[in-house]
Tab-separated table of C-alpha atoms in Angstrom:
chain	number	residue	atom	x	y	z
A	1	UNK	CA	77.410	-23.859	-62.665
A	2	UNK	CA	76.308	-21.658	-59.809
A	3	UNK	CA	73.355	-22.557	-57.653
A	4	UNK	CA	70.761	-19.748	-57.866
A	5	UNK	CA	69.550	-20.466	-54.347
A	6	UNK	CA	71.767	-18.999	-51.659
A	7	UNK	CA	70.646	-19.968	-48.159
A	8	UNK	CA	72.135	-16.894	-46.551
A	9	UNK	CA	70.537	-14.458	-48.978
A	10	UNK	CA	67.308	-16.166	-49.998
A	11	UNK	CA	65.992	-17.485	-46.704
A	12	UNK	CA	65.046	-15.181	-43.903
A	13	UNK	CA	64.654	-17.182	-40.722
A	14	UNK	CA	63.999	-14.173	-38.540
A	15	UNK	CA	60.638	-14.233	-36.866
A	16	UNK	CA	59.163	-11.136	-35.338
A	17	UNK	CA	57.059	-12.457	-32.467
A	18	UNK	CA	55.231	-9.161	-32.120
A	19	UNK	CA	54.027	-9.356	-35.702
A	20	UNK	CA	53.040	-13.021	-35.608
A	21	UNK	CA	49.370	-13.703	-34.997
A	22	UNK	CA	48.346	-16.731	-33.002
A	23	UNK	CA	44.924	-16.779	-34.617
A	24	UNK	CA	45.874	-19.245	-37.376
A	25	UNK	CA	44.311	-17.304	-40.205
A	26	UNK	CA	41.387	-15.747	-38.385
A	27	UNK	CA	40.187	-12.417	-39.585
A	28	UNK	CA	40.090	-9.486	-37.181
A	29	UNK	CA	36.286	-9.695	-37.207
A	30	UNK	CA	36.218	-13.391	-36.305
A	31	UNK	CA	38.796	-12.923	-33.570
A	32	UNK	CA	36.887	-9.987	-32.085
A	33	UNK	CA	33.557	-11.826	-32.188
A	34	UNK	CA	35.037	-14.882	-30.493
A	35	UNK	CA	36.623	-12.638	-27.846
A	36	UNK	CA	33.236	-11.020	-27.156
A	37	UNK	CA	31.581	-14.430	-26.830
A	38	UNK	CA	34.367	-15.664	-24.555
A	39	UNK	CA	34.148	-12.616	-22.297
A	40	UNK	CA	30.378	-13.008	-22.112
A	41	UNK	CA	30.619	-16.733	-21.328
A	42	UNK	CA	33.326	-16.239	-18.694
A	43	UNK	CA	31.387	-13.426	-17.030
A	44	UNK	CA	28.231	-15.542	-16.833
A	45	UNK	CA	30.141	-18.497	-15.400
A	46	UNK	CA	31.932	-16.332	-12.865
A	47	UNK	CA	28.892	-14.469	-11.537
A	48	UNK	CA	25.757	-16.542	-12.184
A	49	UNK	CA	25.770	-18.042	-8.696
A	50	UNK	CA	25.840	-14.566	-7.178
A	51	UNK	CA	23.409	-12.942	-9.646
A	52	UNK	CA	20.521	-15.279	-10.567
A	53	UNK	CA	19.451	-13.070	-13.489
A	54	UNK	CA	22.598	-14.193	-15.274
A	55	UNK	CA	21.142	-17.710	-15.523
A	56	UNK	CA	18.426	-16.271	-17.741
A	57	UNK	CA	21.107	-14.455	-19.745
A	58	UNK	CA	22.990	-17.733	-20.092
A	59	UNK	CA	19.886	-19.435	-21.499
A	60	UNK	CA	19.429	-16.588	-23.986
A	61	UNK	CA	23.064	-16.679	-25.104
A	62	UNK	CA	22.999	-20.465	-25.435
A	63	UNK	CA	19.914	-20.317	-27.649
A	64	UNK	CA	21.397	-17.619	-29.907
A	65	UNK	CA	21.990	-18.739	-33.499
A	66	UNK	CA	22.923	-16.778	-36.611
A	67	UNK	CA	22.107	-17.962	-40.086
A	68	UNK	CA	23.720	-15.740	-42.703
A	69	UNK	CA	24.871	-17.957	-45.522
A	70	UNK	CA	27.177	-16.668	-48.249
A	71	UNK	CA	28.412	-13.814	-46.083
A	72	UNK	CA	32.106	-13.112	-45.763
A	73	UNK	CA	33.791	-12.681	-42.365
A	74	UNK	CA	33.991	-8.906	-42.620
A	75	UNK	CA	30.185	-8.731	-42.690
A	76	UNK	CA	29.135	-11.887	-40.849
A	77	UNK	CA	30.885	-11.351	-37.515
A	78	UNK	CA	29.850	-7.703	-37.017
A	79	UNK	CA	26.301	-8.753	-37.904
A	80	UNK	CA	26.424	-11.694	-35.488
A	81	UNK	CA	27.707	-9.448	-32.683
A	82	UNK	CA	24.993	-6.866	-33.344
A	83	UNK	CA	22.292	-9.552	-33.414
A	84	UNK	CA	23.627	-11.064	-30.180
A	85	UNK	CA	23.430	-7.657	-28.541
A	86	UNK	CA	19.860	-7.178	-29.789
A	87	UNK	CA	19.020	-10.702	-28.598
A	88	UNK	CA	19.974	-9.905	-25.003
A	89	UNK	CA	18.714	-6.294	-24.969
A	90	UNK	CA	15.249	-7.198	-23.596
A	91	UNK	CA	16.937	-8.731	-20.532
A	92	UNK	CA	18.542	-5.410	-19.599
A	93	UNK	CA	15.265	-4.436	-17.933
A	94	UNK	CA	15.515	-7.461	-15.631
A	95	UNK	CA	18.835	-6.698	-14.031
A	96	UNK	CA	21.391	-3.927	-13.562
A	97	UNK	CA	24.132	-6.522	-14.069
A	98	UNK	CA	22.799	-7.533	-17.479
A	99	UNK	CA	22.473	-3.859	-18.413
A	100	UNK	CA	26.124	-3.329	-17.458
A	101	UNK	CA	27.211	-6.360	-19.500
A	102	UNK	CA	25.150	-5.079	-22.440
A	103	UNK	CA	26.754	-1.632	-22.294
A	104	UNK	CA	30.239	-3.098	-21.971
A	105	UNK	CA	29.644	-5.366	-24.954
A	106	UNK	CA	28.689	-2.300	-26.991
A	107	UNK	CA	32.177	-0.909	-26.372
A	108	UNK	CA	33.779	-4.042	-27.785
A	109	UNK	CA	31.364	-4.179	-30.707
A	110	UNK	CA	32.371	-0.627	-31.606
A	111	UNK	CA	35.806	-2.012	-32.429
A	112	UNK	CA	34.411	-3.583	-35.613
A	113	UNK	CA	34.292	-0.069	-37.074
A	114	UNK	CA	37.489	1.184	-35.463
A	115	UNK	CA	39.989	-1.645	-35.089
A	116	UNK	CA	42.337	0.545	-33.098
A	117	UNK	CA	39.718	1.414	-30.502
A	118	UNK	CA	40.363	0.140	-27.018
A	119	UNK	CA	37.881	-2.513	-25.983
A	120	UNK	CA	36.167	-2.688	-22.632
A	121	UNK	CA	38.090	-4.154	-19.743
A	122	UNK	CA	36.408	-4.439	-16.426
A	123	UNK	CA	35.227	-6.437	-13.500
A	124	UNK	CA	31.740	-7.303	-14.641
A	125	UNK	CA	32.561	-8.087	-18.242
A	126	UNK	CA	35.725	-10.050	-17.909
A	127	UNK	CA	38.872	-9.424	-19.884
A	128	UNK	CA	39.675	-12.309	-22.191
């Protein structure tokens, strides 16, 4: 009786590292949102001593909460990013630095619609 399972033919142990995602099941939207939050957090930490207005931005970002129950990732994370942007928009009048961060975040948020778009990379909105 022949074994139907042939290790050489039935198992493919080749792993394409370029195709593997390290996000452990995260959706593109979740990954992008977390990247935006990380870039925002890192930028605030890096520059808040030099630009005091960023302390106010930090307080605003820390107080930001989204409550959208029963929403799937493809809708929740773009909504959360948009609401975060709207949440910090009033602070853009306080500081040129916050305005620059706001505009740079918009570039990344645009990637929700066009996943192939190149996100913002720059000095005052740090690359993750």
